[in-house]
CSV table of C-alpha atoms in Angstrom, one decimal:
chain,number,residue,atom,x,y,z
A,1,LEU,CA,115.3,83.7,55.2
A,2,SER,CA,113.1,86.8,55.6
A,3,GLU,CA,111.7,85.5,58.9
A,4,ALA,CA,115.2,84.8,60.1
A,5,ALA,CA,116.4,88.2,59.0
A,6,ASP,CA,113.4,89.8,60.8
A,7,SER,CA,114.1,87.7,63.8
A,8,LEU,CA,117.7,88.8,63.7
A,9,GLN,CA,116.7,92.4,63.4
A,10,SER,CA,114.3,92.0,66.3
A,11,ARG,CA,117.1,90.4,68.4
A,12,ASP,CA,119.5,93.1,67.3
A,13,ALA,CA,117.0,95.7,68.5
A,14,THR,CA,116.5,93.9,71.8
A,15,ILE,CA,120.3,93.5,72.2
A,16,ALA,CA,120.8,97.2,71.4
A,17,LYS,CA,118.1,98.1,73.9
A,18,LYS,CA,119.6,95.9,76.6
A,19,GLU,CA,123.0,97.3,75.9
A,20,THR,CA,121.6,100.8,76.3
A,21,GLU,CA,119.9,99.7,79.5
A,22,VAL,CA,123.1,98.1,80.8
A,23,GLY,CA,125.0,101.3,79.9
A,24,GLU,CA,122.5,103.4,81.7
A,25,LEU,CA,122.5,101.1,84.7
A,26,THR,CA,126.3,101.0,84.7
A,27,GLN,CA,126.4,104.9,84.6
A,28,THR,CA,123.8,105.0,87.4
A,29,LEU,CA,125.8,102.5,89.4
A,30,GLN,CA,129.0,104.5,88.8
A,31,THR,CA,127.2,107.7,89.8
A,32,LEU,CA,125.7,106.1,92.9
A,33,ASN,CA,129.1,104.4,93.7
A,34,ASP,CA,130.8,107.8,93.4
A,35,LYS,CA,128.1,109.3,95.7
A,36,LEU,CA,128.5,106.4,98.0
A,37,VAL,CA,132.3,106.8,98.2
A,38,GLU,CA,131.8,110.5,98.9
A,39,LYS,CA,129.2,109.8,101.5
A,40,GLN,CA,131.4,107.1,103.1
A,41,GLN,CA,134.3,109.5,103.2
A,42,GLU,CA,132.0,112.1,104.8
A,43,ALA,CA,130.8,109.6,107.3
A,44,VAL,CA,134.4,108.5,108.1
A,45,ASP,CA,135.4,112.2,108.4
A,46,HIS,CA,132.3,112.9,110.5
A,47,GLN,CA,133.0,109.8,112.6
A,48,ALA,CA,136.5,110.9,113.3
A,49,VAL,CA,135.3,114.3,114.3
A,50,LEU,CA,132.7,112.8,116.5
A,51,ASP,CA,135.2,110.3,118.1
A,52,ALA,CA,137.6,113.2,118.8
A,53,ARG,CA,134.8,115.2,120.3
A,54,ILE,CA,133.7,112.3,122.3
A,55,GLU,CA,137.2,111.6,123.6
A,56,ALA,CA,137.6,115.3,124.5
A,57,LEU,CA,134.2,115.3,126.3
A,58,GLN,CA,135.1,112.1,128.1
A,59,ARG,CA,138.4,113.6,129.3
A,60,GLU,CA,136.6,116.8,130.2
A,61,GLN,CA,134.0,114.7,132.0
A,62,GLN,CA,136.7,112.9,134.0
A,63,ASP,CA,138.4,116.2,134.9
A,64,LEU,CA,135.1,117.6,136.1
A,65,LYS,CA,134.4,114.5,138.2
A,66,THR,CA,137.8,114.8,139.8
A,67,ARG,CA,137.3,118.5,140.5
A,68,LEU,CA,133.9,117.8,141.9
A,69,GLU,CA,135.3,115.3,144.4
A,70,LYS,CA,138.0,117.8,145.5
A,71,THR,CA,135.9,120.9,145.9
A,72,SER,CA,132.5,120.7,147.5
A,73,GLU,CA,132.0,124.5,147.1
A,74,GLU,CA,132.1,124.2,143.3
A,75,SER,CA,130.2,121.0,143.1
A,76,ALA,CA,126.9,122.5,142.1
A,77,ALA,CA,128.3,124.4,139.1
A,78,GLN,CA,130.5,121.5,138.1
A,79,LYS,CA,127.7,119.1,138.3
A,80,GLN,CA,125.7,121.3,135.9
A,81,SER,CA,128.6,121.4,133.5
A,82,LEU,CA,129.0,117.7,133.8
A,83,ASP,CA,125.3,117.1,133.1
A,84,GLU,CA,125.6,119.3,130.0
A,85,LYS,CA,128.7,117.4,128.8
A,86,ASN,CA,126.9,114.1,129.4
A,87,GLU,CA,124.0,115.4,127.3
A,88,GLN,CA,126.3,116.5,124.5
A,89,LEU,CA,128.0,113.1,124.7
A,90,ALA,CA,124.7,111.3,124.4
A,91,THR,CA,123.8,113.5,121.4
A,92,LEU,CA,127.1,112.9,119.7
A,93,THR,CA,126.8,109.2,120.4
A,94,ALA,CA,123.4,109.2,118.8
A,95,ASP,CA,124.7,111.1,115.8
A,96,ARG,CA,127.5,108.6,115.4
A,97,ASP,CA,125.1,105.7,115.6
A,98,GLU,CA,122.9,107.4,112.9
A,99,THR,CA,125.9,108.0,110.7
A,100,GLU,CA,126.9,104.3,111.0
A,101,LYS,CA,123.4,103.2,110.0
A,102,LYS,CA,123.4,105.5,107.0
A,103,LEU,CA,126.8,104.0,106.0
A,104,GLN,CA,125.4,100.5,106.3
A,105,ASP,CA,122.3,101.5,104.2
A,106,ALA,CA,124.6,103.0,101.6
A,107,ASN,CA,126.7,99.8,101.5
A,108,SER,CA,123.5,97.7,101.2
A,109,THR,CA,122.3,99.8,98.3
A,110,MET,CA,125.6,99.5,96.5
A,111,GLU,CA,125.5,95.7,96.9
A,112,ASN,CA,122.0,95.6,95.4
A,113,LEU,CA,123.1,97.8,92.5
A,114,LYS,CA,126.1,95.5,91.9
A,115,ALA,CA,123.8,92.5,91.8
A,116,GLU,CA,121.5,94.1,89.3
A,117,SER,CA,124.4,95.1,87.1
A,118,THR,CA,125.7,91.5,87.1
A,119,LYS,CA,122.2,90.3,86.2
A,120,GLN,CA,122.0,92.7,83.3
A,121,GLN,CA,125.5,91.7,82.1
A,122,THR,CA,124.5,88.1,82.2
A,123,GLU,CA,121.3,88.8,80.1
A,124,LEU,CA,123.3,90.8,77.6
A,125,THR,CA,125.8,88.0,77.2
A,126,SER,CA,123.0,85.6,76.6
A,127,LEU,CA,121.4,87.9,74.0
A,128,ARG,CA,124.7,88.2,72.2
A,129,ASP,CA,125.1,84.4,72.1
A,130,THR,CA,121.6,84.1,70.7
A,131,LYS,CA,122.4,86.8,68.1
A,132,ARG,CA,125.6,84.9,67.0
A,133,ALA,CA,123.7,81.7,66.7
A,134,ALA,CA,121.0,83.4,64.6
A,135,GLU,CA,123.7,85.0,62.3
A,136,VAL,CA,125.2,81.5,61.8
A,137,GLN,CA,121.7,80.2,60.8
A,138,ILE,CA,121.2,83.0,58.4
A,139,GLU,CA,124.5,82.4,56.7
A,140,GLU,CA,123.6,78.7,56.4
A,141,LEU,CA,120.2,79.6,54.9
A,142,ARG,CA,121.8,82.0,52.5
A,143,ALA,CA,124.3,79.3,51.4
A,144,ASP,CA,121.4,76.8,51.0
A,145,ASN,CA,119.4,79.4,49.0
A,146,ALA,CA,122.4,80.2,46.8
A,147,ALA,CA,122.9,76.5,46.1
A,148,THR,CA,119.2,76.1,45.4
A,149,LEU,CA,119.2,79.1,43.0
A,150,ARG,CA,122.3,77.6,41.2
A,151,GLU,CA,120.5,74.3,40.8
A,152,LEU,CA,117.4,76.0,39.5
A,153,ASP,CA,119.4,78.1,37.1
A,154,SER,CA,121.1,74.8,35.9
A,155,GLU,CA,117.8,73.1,35.5
A,156,LYS,CA,116.4,76.1,33.7
A,157,ALA,CA,119.4,76.2,31.4
A,158,GLU,CA,119.0,72.5,30.7
A,159,ASN,CA,115.2,72.9,30.1
A,160,CYS,CA,115.8,75.7,27.7
């Protein structure tokens, strides 16, 4: 009975530790999820700004191309402007691609954290089941011990 109680206490301590770990992981997951949502929103907002700027630059680029065809006198200045806009467009496109990669990385991290949390929850459930089984065994042992003590008390009373 003492060993079973010690085992139960050890299991209770392990379960409490796992519950604390799961709580910490859940809090960490929530914090990271909140940050991820915030970063995703920033990425979406940034993406929208970049897309709008890209569209504006593309329209401006088309306008510049048309003006370049019409006016040969202005072609040198317009070509310079067009090159700058193309450079800006390339930079913005690279920024957009980098933002998309960061968003994908954040999504991957979130999935990994969700998988870890699920694993911890499964372990915790298993430990709780083990604890319940141990508690049932202890109750059975206590009942057996009580019955044995009653029998011994009866035998003792008969022997006296």
